[in-house]
CSV table of C-alpha atoms in Angstrom, one decimal:
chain,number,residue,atom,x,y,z
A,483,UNK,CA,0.0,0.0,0.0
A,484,UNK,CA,2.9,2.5,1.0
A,485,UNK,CA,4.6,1.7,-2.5
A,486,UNK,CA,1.4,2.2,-4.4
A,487,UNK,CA,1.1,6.0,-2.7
A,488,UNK,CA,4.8,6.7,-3.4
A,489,UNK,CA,3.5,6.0,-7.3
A,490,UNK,CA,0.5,8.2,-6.9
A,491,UNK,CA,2.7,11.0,-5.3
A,492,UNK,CA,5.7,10.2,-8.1
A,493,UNK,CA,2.6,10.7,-10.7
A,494,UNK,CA,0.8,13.5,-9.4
A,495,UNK,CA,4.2,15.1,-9.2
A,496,UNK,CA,4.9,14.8,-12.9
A,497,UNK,CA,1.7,15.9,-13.8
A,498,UNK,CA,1.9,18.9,-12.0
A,499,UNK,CA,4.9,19.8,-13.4
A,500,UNK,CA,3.7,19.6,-17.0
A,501,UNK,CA,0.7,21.5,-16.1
A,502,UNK,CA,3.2,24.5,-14.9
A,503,UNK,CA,5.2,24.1,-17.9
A,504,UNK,CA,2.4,24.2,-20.8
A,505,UNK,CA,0.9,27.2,-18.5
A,506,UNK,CA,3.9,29.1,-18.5
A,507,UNK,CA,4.7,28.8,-22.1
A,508,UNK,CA,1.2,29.5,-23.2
A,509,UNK,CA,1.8,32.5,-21.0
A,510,UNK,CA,4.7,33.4,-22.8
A,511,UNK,CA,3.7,32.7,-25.8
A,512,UNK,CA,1.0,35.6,-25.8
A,513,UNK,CA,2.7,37.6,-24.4
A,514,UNK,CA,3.8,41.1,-26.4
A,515,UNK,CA,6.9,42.0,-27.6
A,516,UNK,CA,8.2,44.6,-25.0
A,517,UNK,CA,11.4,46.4,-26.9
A,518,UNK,CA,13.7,45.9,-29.7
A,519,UNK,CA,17.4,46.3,-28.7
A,520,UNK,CA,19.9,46.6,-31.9
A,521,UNK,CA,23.7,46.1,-31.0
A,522,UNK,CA,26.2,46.7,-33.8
A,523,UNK,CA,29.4,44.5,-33.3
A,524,UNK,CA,32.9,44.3,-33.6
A,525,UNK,CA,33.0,48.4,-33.7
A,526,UNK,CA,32.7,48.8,-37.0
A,527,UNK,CA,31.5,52.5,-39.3
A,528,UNK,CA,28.0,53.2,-39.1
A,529,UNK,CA,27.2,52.5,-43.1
A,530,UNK,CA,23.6,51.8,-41.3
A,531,UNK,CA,21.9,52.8,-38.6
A,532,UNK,CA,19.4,51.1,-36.1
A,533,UNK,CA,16.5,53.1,-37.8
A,534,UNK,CA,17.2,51.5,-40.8
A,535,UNK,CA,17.5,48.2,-38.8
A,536,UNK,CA,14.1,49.3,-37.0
A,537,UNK,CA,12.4,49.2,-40.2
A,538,UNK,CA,13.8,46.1,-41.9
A,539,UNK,CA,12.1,44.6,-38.3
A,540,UNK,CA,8.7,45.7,-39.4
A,541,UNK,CA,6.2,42.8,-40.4
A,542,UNK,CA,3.3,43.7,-42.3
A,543,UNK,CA,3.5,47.4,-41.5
A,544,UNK,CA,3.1,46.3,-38.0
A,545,UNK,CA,6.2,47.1,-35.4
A,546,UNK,CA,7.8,44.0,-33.9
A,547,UNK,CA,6.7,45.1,-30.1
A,548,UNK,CA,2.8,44.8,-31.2
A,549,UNK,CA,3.5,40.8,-32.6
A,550,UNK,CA,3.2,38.4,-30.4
A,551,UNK,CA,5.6,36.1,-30.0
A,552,UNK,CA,3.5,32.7,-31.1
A,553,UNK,CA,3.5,35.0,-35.0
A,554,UNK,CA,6.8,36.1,-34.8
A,555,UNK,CA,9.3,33.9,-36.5
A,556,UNK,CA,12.8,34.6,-35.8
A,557,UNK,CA,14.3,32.7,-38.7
A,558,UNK,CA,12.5,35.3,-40.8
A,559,UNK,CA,13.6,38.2,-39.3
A,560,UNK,CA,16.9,37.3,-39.8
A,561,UNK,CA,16.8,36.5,-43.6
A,562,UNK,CA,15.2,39.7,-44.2
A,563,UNK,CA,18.1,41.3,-42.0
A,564,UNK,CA,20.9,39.4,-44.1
A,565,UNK,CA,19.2,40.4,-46.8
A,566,UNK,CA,19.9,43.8,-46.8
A,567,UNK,CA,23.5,44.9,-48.5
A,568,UNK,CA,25.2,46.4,-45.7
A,569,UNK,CA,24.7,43.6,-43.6
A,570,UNK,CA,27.1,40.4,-43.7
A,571,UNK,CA,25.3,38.9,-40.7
A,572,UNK,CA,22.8,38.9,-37.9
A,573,UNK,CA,21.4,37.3,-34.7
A,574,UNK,CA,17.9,37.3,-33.3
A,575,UNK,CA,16.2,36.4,-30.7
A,576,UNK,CA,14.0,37.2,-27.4
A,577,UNK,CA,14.9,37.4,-23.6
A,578,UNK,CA,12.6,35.7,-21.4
A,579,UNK,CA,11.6,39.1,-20.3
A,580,UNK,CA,9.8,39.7,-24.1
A,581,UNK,CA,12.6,42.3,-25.6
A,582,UNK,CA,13.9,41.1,-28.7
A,583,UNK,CA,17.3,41.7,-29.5
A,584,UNK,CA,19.2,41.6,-32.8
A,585,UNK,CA,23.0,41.7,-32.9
A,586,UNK,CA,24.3,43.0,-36.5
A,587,UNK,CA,27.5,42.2,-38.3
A,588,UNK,CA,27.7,44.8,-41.1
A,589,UNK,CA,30.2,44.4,-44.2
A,590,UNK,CA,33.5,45.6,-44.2
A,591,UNK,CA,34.2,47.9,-47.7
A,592,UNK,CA,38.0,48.0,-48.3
A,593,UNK,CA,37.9,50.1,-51.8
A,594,UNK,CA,35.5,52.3,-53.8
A,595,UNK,CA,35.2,51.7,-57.3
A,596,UNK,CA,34.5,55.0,-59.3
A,597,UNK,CA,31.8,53.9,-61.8
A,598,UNK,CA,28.7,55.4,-63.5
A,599,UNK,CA,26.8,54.4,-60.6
A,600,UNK,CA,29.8,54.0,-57.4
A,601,UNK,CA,30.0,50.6,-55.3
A,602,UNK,CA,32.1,49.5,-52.7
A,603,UNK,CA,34.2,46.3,-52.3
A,604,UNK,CA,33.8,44.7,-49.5
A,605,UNK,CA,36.2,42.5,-47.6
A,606,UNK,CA,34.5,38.8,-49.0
A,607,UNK,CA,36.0,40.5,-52.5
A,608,UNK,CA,31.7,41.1,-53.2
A,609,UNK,CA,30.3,44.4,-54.2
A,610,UNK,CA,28.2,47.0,-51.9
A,611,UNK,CA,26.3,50.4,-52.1
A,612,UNK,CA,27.6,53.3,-51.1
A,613,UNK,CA,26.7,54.3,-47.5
A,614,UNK,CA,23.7,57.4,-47.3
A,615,UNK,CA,25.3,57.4,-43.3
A,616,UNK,CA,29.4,57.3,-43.7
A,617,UNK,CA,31.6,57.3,-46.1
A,618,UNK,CA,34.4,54.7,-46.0
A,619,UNK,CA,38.4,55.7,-46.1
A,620,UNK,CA,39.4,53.5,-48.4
A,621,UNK,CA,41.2,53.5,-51.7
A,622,UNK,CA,39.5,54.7,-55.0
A,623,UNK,CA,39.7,52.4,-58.1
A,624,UNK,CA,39.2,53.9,-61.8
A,625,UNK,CA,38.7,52.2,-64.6
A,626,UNK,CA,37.5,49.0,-63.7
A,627,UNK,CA,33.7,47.4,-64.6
A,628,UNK,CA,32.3,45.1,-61.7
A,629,UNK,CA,33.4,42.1,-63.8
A,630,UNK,CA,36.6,42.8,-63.4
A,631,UNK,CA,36.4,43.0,-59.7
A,632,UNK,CA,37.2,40.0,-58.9
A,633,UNK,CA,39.9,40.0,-61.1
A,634,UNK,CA,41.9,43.3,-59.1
A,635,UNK,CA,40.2,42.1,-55.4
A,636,UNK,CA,43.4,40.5,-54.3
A,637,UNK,CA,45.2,43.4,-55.1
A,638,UNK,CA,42.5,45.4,-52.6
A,639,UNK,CA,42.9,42.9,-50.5
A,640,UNK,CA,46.6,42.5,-49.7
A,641,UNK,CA,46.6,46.8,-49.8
A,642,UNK,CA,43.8,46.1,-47.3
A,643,UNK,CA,45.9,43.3,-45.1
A,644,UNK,CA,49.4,45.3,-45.3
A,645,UNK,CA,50.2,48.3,-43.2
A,646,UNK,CA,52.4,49.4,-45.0
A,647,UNK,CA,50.5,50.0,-48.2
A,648,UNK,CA,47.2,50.4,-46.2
A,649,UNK,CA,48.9,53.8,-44.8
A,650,UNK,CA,50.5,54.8,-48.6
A,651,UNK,CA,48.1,53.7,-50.8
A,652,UNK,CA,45.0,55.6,-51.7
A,653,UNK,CA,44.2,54.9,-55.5
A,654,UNK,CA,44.4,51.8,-58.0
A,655,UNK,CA,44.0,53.0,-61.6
A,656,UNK,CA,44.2,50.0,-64.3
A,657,UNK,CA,45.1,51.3,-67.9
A,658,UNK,CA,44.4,50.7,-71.2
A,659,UNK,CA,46.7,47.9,-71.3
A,660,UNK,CA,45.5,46.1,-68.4
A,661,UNK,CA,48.2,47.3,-66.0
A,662,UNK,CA,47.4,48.4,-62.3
A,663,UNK,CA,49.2,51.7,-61.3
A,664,UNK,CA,49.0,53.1,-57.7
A,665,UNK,CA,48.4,56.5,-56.6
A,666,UNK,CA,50.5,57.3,-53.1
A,667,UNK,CA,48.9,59.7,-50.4
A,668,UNK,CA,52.1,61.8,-50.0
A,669,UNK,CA,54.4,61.3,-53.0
A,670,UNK,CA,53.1,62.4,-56.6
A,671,UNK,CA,55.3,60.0,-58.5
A,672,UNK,CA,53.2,56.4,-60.3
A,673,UNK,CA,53.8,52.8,-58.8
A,674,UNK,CA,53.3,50.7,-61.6
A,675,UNK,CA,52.2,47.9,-60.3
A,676,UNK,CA,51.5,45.8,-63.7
A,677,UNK,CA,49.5,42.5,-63.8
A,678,UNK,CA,47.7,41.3,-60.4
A,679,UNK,CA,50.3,38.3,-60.0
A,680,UNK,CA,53.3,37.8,-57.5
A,681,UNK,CA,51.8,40.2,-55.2
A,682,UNK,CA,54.1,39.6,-52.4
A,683,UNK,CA,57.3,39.7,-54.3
A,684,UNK,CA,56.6,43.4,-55.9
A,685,UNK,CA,55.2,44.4,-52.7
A,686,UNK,CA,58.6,43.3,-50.9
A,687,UNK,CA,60.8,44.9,-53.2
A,688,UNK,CA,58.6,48.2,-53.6
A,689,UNK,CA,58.9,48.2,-49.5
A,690,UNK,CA,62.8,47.8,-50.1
A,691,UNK,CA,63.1,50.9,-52.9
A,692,UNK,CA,61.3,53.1,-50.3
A,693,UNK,CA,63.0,52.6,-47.3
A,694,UNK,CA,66.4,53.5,-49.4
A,695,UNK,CA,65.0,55.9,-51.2
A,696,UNK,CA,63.7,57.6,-47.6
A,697,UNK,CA,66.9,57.0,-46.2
A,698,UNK,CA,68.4,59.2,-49.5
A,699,UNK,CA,66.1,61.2,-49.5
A,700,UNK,CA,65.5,60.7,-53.1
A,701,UNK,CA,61.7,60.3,-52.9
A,702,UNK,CA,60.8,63.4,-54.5
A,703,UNK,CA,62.8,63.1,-57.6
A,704,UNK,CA,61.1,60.4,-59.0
A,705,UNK,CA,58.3,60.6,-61.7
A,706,UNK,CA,57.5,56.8,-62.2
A,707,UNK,CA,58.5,53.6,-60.3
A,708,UNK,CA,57.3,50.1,-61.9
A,709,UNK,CA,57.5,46.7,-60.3
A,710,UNK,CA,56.5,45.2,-63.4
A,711,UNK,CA,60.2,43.5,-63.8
A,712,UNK,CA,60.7,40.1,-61.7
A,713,UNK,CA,62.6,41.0,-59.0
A,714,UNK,CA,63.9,44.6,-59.7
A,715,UNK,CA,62.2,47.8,-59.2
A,716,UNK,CA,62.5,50.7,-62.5
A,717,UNK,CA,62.6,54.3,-62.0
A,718,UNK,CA,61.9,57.2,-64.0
A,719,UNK,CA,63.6,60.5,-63.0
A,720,UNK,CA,61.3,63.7,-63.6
């Protein structure tokens, strides 16, 4: 008899239980959405803001804090956030308190292509619209279609990477010929860098021909420098 009530007790116990639990999420469930919180990561330049965000989280013309949460589908709301060009990636979700937060990982331009209509290139070597909130401080390419993008991105990309040439470095200008020159933020003369192939070889020697040409002081007299030649770097007085 005392074994058959431990049972009833055990049962009754279980039961209870899963009565709290299917209360409490049919609770939840109704309840409203109480705030939206929008947290840019990793510090990056404001090429969108949260009222843009705020909008992209608007269902049906309906804000997200008058859905409840049984209608709201987080999955959604994050395709129609990574959806958007300025944004590489985002998280969703709600706190048990009802406030549903989105954490946004926007993409990262590292040149501006001069075009009819101007794009950015971002960091995954894709394209992106320019920015109505910031502009980005990154070099300006000339003459170059967005097919050939992908053709000149490692170029962008190892200027991008290299301190050195991230600091110097503020155009790319490809010619008729299909060479890549280089504009320079302080000296006027032309690095011409050539075909996009054995990047870290010119970029090693052109380090080289500037540190001794700092060191001479000789910077200024030069009207042309090409690193077109394997292994040797070609100057043109002015």
């Amino acid at each position: 008899m005392k074994r058959i009530l431990t049972y009833v007790k055990y049962i009754g116990l279980i039961g209870l239980i899963a009565f709290l639990f299917a209360f409490t999420s049919t609770r939840n469930e109704k309840r409203k959405i109480e705030g939206v919180e929008i947290e840019f990561i990793e510090e990056q330049n404001p090429y969108i803001n949260e009222l843009t965000v705020n909008k992209l989280l608007i269902q049906n013309q309906v804000g997200v804090t008058n859905v409840g949460k049984e209608i709201l589908v987080l999955n959604n709301v994050e395709k129609g956030l990574d959806a958007h060009k300025m944004i590489e990636d985002s998280d969703v979700y709600l706190t048990v308190s009802g406030q549903l937060k989105a954490r946004i990982k926007q993409r990262t331009p590292i040149a501006r292509v001069n075009a009819v209509v101007p794009f950015y290139v971002d960091v995954t070597g894709n394209t992106m619209p320019l920015s109505d909130n910031y502009s980005a401080h990154v070099p300006l390419v000339s003459n170059v279609s967005e097919r050939e993008v992908s053709e000149v991105f490692p170029l962008l990309r190892k200027i991008q990477e290299d301190e050195f040439l991230k600091k110097h470095v503020v155009s790319v200008y490809q010619n008729n010929i299909g060479n890549y020159l280089l504009g320079l933020r302080v000296y006027d003369f032309e690095v011409v860098f050539g075909k996009i192939e054995s990047l870290n070889s010119k970029v090693k020697n052109f380090k080289a021909f500037y540190q001794k040409a700092l060191k001479d002081k000789s910077l200024g007299k030069y009207k042309k420098v090409s690193l077109q030649f394997r292994n040797q770097v070609v100057c043109t007085i002015k």
